[in-house]
mmCIF file with all atom_site columns, C-alpha atoms in Angstrom:
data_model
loop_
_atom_site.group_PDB
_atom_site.id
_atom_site.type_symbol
_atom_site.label_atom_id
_atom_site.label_alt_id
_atom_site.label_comp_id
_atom_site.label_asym_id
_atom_site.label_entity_id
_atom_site.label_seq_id
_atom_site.pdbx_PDB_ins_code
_atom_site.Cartn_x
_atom_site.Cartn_y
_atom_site.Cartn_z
_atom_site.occupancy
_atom_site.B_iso_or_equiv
_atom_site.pdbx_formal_charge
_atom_site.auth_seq_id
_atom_site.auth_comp_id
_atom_site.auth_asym_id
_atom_site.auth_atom_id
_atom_site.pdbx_PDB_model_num
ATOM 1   C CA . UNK A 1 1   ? -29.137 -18.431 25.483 1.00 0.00 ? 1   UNK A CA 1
ATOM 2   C CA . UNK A 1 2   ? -29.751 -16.954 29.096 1.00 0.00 ? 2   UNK A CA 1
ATOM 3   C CA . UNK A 1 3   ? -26.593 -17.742 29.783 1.00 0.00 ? 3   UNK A CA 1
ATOM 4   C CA . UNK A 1 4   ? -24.650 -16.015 26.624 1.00 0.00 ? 4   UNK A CA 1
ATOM 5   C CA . UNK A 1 5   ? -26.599 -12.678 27.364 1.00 0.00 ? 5   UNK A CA 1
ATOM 6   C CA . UNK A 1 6   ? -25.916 -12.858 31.169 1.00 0.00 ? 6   UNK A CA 1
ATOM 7   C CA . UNK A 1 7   ? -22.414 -13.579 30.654 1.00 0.00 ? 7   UNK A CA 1
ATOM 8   C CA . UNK A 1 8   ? -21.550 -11.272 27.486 1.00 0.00 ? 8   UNK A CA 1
ATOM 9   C CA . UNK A 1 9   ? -23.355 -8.277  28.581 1.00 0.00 ? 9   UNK A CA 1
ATOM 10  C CA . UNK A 1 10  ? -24.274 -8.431  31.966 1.00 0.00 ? 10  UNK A CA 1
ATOM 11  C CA . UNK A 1 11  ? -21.324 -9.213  33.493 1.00 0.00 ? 11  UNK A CA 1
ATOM 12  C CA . UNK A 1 12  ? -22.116 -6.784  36.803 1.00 0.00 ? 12  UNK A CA 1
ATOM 13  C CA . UNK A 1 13  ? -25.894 -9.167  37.672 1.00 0.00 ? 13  UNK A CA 1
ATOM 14  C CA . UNK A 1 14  ? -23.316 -12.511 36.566 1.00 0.00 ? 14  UNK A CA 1
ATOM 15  C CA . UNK A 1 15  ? -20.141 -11.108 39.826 1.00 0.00 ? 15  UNK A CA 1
ATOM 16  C CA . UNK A 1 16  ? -22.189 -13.630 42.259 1.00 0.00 ? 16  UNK A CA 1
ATOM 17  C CA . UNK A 1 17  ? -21.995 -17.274 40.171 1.00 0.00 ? 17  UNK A CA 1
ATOM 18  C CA . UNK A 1 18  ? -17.916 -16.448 39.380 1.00 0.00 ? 18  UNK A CA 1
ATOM 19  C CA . UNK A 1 19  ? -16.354 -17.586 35.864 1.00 0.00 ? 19  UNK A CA 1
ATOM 20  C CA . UNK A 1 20  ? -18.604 -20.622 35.375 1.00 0.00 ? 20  UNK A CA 1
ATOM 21  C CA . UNK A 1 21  ? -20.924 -18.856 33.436 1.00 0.00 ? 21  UNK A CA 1
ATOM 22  C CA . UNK A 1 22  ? -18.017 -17.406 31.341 1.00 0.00 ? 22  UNK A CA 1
ATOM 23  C CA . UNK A 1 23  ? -16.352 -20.959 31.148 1.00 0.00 ? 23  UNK A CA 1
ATOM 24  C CA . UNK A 1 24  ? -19.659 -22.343 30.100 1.00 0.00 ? 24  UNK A CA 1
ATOM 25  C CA . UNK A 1 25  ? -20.564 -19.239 27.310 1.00 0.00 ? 25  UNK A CA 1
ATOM 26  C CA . UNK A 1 26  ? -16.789 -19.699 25.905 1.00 0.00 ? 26  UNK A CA 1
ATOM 27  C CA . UNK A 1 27  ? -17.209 -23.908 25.592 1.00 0.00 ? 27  UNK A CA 1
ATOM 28  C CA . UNK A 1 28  ? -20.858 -23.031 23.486 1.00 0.00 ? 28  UNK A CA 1
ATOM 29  C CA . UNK A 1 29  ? -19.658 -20.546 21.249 1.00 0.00 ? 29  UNK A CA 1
ATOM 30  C CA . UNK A 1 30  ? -16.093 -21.955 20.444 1.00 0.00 ? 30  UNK A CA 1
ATOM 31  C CA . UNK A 1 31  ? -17.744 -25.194 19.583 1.00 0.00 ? 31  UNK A CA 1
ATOM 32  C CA . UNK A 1 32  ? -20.098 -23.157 17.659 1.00 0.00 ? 32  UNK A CA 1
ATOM 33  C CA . UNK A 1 33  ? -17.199 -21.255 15.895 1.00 0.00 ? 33  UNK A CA 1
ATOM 34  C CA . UNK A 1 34  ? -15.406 -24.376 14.732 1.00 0.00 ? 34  UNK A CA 1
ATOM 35  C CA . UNK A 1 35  ? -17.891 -26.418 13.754 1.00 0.00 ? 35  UNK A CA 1
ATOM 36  C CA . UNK A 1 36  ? -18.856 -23.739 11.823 1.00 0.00 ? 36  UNK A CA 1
ATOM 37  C CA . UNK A 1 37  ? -15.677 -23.151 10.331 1.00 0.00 ? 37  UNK A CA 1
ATOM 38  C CA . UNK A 1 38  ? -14.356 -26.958 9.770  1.00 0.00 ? 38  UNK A CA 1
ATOM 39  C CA . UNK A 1 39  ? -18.240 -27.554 8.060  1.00 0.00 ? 39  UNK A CA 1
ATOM 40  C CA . UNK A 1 40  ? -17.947 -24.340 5.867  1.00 0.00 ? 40  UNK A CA 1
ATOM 41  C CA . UNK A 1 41  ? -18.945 -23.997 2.285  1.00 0.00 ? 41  UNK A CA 1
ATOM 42  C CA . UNK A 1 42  ? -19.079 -20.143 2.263  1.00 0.00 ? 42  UNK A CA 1
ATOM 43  C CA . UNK A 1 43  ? -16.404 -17.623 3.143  1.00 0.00 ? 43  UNK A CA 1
ATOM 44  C CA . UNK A 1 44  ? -19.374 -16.565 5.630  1.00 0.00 ? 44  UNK A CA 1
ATOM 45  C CA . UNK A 1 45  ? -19.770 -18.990 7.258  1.00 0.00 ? 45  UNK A CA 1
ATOM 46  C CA . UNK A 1 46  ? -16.523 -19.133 8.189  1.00 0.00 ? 46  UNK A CA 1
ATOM 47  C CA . UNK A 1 47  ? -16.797 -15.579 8.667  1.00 0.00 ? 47  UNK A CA 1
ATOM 48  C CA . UNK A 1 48  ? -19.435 -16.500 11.103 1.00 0.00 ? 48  UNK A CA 1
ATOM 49  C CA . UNK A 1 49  ? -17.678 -19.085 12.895 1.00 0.00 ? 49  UNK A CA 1
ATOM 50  C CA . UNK A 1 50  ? -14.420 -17.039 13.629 1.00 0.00 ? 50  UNK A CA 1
ATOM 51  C CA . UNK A 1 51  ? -16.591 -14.499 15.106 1.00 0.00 ? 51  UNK A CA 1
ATOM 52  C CA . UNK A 1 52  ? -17.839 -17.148 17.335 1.00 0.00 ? 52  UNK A CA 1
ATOM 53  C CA . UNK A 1 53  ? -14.377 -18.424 18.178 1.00 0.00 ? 53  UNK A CA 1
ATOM 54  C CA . UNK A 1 54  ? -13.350 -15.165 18.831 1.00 0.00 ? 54  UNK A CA 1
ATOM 55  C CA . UNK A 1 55  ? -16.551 -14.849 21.668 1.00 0.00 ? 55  UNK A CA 1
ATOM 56  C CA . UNK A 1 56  ? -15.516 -18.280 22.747 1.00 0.00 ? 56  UNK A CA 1
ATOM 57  C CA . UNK A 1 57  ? -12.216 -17.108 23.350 1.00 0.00 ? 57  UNK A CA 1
ATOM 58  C CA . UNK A 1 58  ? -12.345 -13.751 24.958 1.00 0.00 ? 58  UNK A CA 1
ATOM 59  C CA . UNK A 1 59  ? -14.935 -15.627 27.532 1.00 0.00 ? 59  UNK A CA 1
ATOM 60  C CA . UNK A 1 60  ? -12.628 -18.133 28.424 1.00 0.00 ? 60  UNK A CA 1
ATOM 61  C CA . UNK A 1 61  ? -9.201  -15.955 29.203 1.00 0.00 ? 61  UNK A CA 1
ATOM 62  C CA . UNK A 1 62  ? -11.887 -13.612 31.400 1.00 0.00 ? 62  UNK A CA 1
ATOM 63  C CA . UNK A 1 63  ? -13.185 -16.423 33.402 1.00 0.00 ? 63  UNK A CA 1
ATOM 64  C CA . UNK A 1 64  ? -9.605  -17.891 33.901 1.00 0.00 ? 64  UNK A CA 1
ATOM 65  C CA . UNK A 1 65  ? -7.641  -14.407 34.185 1.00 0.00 ? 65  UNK A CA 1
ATOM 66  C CA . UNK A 1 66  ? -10.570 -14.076 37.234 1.00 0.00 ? 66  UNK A CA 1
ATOM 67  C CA . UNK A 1 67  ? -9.637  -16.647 38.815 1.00 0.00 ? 67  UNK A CA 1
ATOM 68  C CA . UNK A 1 68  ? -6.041  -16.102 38.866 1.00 0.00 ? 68  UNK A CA 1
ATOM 69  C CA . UNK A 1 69  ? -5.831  -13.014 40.438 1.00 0.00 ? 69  UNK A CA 1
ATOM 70  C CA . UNK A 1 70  ? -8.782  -13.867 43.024 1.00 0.00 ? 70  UNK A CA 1
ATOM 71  C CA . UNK A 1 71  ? -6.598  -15.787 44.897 1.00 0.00 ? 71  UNK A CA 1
ATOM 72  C CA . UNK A 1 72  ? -3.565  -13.400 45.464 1.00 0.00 ? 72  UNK A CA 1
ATOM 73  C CA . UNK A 1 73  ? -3.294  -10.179 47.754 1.00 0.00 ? 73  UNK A CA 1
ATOM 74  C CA . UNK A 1 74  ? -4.229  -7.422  46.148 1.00 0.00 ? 74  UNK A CA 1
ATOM 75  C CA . UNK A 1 75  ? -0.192  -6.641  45.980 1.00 0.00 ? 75  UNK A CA 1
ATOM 76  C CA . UNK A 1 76  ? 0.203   -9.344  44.178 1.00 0.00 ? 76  UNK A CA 1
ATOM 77  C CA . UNK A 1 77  ? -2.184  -9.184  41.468 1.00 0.00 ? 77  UNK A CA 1
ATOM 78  C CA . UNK A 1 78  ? -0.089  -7.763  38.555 1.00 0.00 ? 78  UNK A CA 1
ATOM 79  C CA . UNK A 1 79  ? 2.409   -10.470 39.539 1.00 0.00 ? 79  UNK A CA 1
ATOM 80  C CA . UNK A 1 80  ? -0.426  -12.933 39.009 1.00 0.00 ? 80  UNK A CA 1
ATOM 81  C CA . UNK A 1 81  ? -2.165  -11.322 35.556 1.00 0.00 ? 81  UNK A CA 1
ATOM 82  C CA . UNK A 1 82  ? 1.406   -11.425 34.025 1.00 0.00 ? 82  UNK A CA 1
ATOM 83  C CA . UNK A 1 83  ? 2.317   -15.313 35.210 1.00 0.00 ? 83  UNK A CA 1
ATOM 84  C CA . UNK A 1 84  ? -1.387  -16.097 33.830 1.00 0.00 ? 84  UNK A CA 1
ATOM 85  C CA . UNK A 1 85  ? -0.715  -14.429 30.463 1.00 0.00 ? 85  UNK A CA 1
ATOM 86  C CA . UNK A 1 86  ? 2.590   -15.985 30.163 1.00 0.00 ? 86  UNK A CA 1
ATOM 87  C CA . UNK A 1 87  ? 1.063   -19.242 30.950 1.00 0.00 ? 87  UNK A CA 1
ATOM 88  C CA . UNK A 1 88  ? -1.517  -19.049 28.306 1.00 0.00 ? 88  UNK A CA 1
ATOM 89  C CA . UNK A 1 89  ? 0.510   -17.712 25.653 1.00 0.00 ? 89  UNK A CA 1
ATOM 90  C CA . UNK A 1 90  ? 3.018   -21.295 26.164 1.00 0.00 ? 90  UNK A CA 1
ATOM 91  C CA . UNK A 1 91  ? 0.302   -22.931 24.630 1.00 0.00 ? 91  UNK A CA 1
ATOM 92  C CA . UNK A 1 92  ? -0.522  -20.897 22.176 1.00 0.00 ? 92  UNK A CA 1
ATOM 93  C CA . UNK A 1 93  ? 2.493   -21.347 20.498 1.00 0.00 ? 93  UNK A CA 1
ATOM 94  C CA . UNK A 1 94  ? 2.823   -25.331 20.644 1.00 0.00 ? 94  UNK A CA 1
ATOM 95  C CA . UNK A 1 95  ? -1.208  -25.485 19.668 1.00 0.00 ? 95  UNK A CA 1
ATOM 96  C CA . UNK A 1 96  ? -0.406  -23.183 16.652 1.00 0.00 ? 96  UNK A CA 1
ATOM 97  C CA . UNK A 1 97  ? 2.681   -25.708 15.527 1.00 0.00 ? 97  UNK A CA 1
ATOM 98  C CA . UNK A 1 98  ? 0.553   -28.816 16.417 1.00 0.00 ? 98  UNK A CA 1
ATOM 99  C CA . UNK A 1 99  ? -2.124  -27.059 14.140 1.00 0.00 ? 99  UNK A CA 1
ATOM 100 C CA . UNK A 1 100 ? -0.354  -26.351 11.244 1.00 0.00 ? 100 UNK A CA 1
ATOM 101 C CA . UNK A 1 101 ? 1.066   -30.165 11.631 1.00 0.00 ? 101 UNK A CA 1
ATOM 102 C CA . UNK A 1 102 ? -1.964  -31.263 10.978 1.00 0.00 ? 102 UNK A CA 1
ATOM 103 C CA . UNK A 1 103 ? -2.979  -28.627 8.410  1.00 0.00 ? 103 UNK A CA 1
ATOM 104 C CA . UNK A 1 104 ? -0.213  -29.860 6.242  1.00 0.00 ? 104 UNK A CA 1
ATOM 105 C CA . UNK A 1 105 ? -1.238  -33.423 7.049  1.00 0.00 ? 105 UNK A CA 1
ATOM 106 C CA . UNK A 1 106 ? -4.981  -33.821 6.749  1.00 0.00 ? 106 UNK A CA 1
ATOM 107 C CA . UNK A 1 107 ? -6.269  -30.489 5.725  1.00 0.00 ? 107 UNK A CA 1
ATOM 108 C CA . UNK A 1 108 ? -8.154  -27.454 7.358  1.00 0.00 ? 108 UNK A CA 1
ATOM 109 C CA . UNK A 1 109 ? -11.218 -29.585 7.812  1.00 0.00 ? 109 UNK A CA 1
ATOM 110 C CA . UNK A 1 110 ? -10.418 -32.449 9.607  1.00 0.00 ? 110 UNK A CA 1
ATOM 111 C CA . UNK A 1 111 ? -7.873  -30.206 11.779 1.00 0.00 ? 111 UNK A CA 1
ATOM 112 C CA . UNK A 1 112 ? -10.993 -27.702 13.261 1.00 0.00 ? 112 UNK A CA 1
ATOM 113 C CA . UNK A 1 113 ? -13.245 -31.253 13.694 1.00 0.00 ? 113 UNK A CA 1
ATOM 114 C CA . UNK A 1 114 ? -10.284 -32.590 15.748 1.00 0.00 ? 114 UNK A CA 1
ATOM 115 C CA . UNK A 1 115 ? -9.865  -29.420 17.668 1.00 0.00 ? 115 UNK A CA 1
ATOM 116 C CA . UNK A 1 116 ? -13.693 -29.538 18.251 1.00 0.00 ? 116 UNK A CA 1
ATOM 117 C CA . UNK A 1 117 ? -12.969 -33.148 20.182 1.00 0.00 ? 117 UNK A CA 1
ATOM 118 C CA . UNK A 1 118 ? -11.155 -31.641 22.119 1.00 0.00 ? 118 UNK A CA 1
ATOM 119 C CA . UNK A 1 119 ? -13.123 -28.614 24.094 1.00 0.00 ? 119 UNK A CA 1
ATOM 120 C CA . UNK A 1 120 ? -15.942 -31.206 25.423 1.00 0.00 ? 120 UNK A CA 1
ATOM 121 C CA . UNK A 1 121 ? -12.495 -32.634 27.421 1.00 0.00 ? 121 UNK A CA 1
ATOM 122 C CA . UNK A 1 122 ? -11.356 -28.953 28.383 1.00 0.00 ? 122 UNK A CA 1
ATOM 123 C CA . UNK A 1 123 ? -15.176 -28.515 29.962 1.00 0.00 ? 123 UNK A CA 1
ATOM 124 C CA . UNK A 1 124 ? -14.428 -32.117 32.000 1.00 0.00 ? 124 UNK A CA 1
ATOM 125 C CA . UNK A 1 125 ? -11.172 -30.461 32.964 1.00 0.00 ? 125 UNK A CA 1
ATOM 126 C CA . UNK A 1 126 ? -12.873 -27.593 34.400 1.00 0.00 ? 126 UNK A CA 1
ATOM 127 C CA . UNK A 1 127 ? -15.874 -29.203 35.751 1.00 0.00 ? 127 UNK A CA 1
ATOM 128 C CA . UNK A 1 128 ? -13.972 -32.115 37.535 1.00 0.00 ? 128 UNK A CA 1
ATOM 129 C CA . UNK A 1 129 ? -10.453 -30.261 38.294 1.00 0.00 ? 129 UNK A CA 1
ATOM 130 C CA . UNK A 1 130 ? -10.204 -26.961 37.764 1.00 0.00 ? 130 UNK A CA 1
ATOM 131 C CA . UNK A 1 131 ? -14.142 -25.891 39.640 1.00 0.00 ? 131 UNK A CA 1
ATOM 132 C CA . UNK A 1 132 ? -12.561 -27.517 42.893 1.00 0.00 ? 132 UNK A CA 1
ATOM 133 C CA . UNK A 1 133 ? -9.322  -25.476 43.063 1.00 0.00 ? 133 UNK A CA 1
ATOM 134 C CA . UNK A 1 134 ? -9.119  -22.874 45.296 1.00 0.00 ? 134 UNK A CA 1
ATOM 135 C CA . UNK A 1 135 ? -9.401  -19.901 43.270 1.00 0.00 ? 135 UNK A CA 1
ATOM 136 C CA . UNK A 1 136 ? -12.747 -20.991 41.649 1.00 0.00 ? 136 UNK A CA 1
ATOM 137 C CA . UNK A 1 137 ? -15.573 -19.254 42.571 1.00 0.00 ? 137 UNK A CA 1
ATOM 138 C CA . UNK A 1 138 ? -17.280 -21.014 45.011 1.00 0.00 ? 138 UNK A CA 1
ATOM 139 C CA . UNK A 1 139 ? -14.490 -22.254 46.437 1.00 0.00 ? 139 UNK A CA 1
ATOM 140 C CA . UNK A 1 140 ? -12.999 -19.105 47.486 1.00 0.00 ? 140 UNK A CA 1
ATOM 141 C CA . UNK A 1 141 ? -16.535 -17.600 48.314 1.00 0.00 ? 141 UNK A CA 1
ATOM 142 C CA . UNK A 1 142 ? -16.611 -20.355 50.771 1.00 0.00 ? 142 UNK A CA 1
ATOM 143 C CA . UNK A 1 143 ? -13.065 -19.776 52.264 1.00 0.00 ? 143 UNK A CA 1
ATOM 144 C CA . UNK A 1 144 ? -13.755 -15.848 52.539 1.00 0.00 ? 144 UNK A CA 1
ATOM 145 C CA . UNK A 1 145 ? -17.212 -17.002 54.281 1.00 0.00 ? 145 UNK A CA 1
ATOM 146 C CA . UNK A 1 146 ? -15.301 -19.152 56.632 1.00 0.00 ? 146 UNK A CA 1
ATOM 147 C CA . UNK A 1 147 ? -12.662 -16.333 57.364 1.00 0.00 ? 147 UNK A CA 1
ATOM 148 C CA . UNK A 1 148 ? -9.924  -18.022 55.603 1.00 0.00 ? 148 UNK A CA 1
ATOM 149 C CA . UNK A 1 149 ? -9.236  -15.063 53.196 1.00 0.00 ? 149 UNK A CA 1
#
């Protein structure tokens, strides 16, 4: 819970550790938010677990929209934000199709407990790929320690 507080509202005492602890707040509530939401019985639950999504969510594009502009010039950085959000919004659109696929298919319910499979494998992809690429955190501290930025 720490982490949640640090990374939701105290953002400025979080600058030093990078994204991960946004990365790691967004994995915990969006698997909050759909489990919530594919295990509903009341509208407020589900209520409940959008609002969680929606946390889960707004962590994640911080933490990654960080790192993409960390690693250009300064001049370069609205060149950067705009490649990122065009990036993101790519698979937006093919998740939403895939989604309502599967809506159609198997139902709401079993469509939110498959997306929930699939954010424990977007943490691995971060943890194992995406934490050693230059523009995470520690990685770049490391470079501007050694002079390389």
């Amino acid at each position: 819970m720490r982490h949640i507080y640090l990374a939701a509202f105290r953002w400025k005492d979080q600058r030093p550790r990078g994204e991960a602890p946004l990365v790691y707040s967004s994995a915990l509530f969006f698997t909050l938010g759909v489990s919530a939401v594919s295990f509903a019985e009341s509208q407020i639950l589900v209520c409940m677990g959008a609002v969680l999504m929606g946390f889960g969510y707004g962590f994640v594009v911080t933490g990654f929209q960080i790192m993409s502009v960390r690693i250009v010039p300064p001049e370069r950085r609205g060149t950067a934000a705009s490649t990122y959000s065009m990036g993101w919004d790519v698979p937006m659109a093919f998740g939403g199709l895939i989604a309502g696929i599967l809506n159609t298919k198997y139902g709401y319910d079993i469509t939110f407990r498959l997306i929930l499979l699939l954010y424990p494998i977007f943490v691995l992809i971060y943890v194992f790929v995406i934490s050693k690429h230059p523009s995470a955190f520690r990685n770049w501290k490391r470079a501007q320690e050694m002079g390389r930025l």
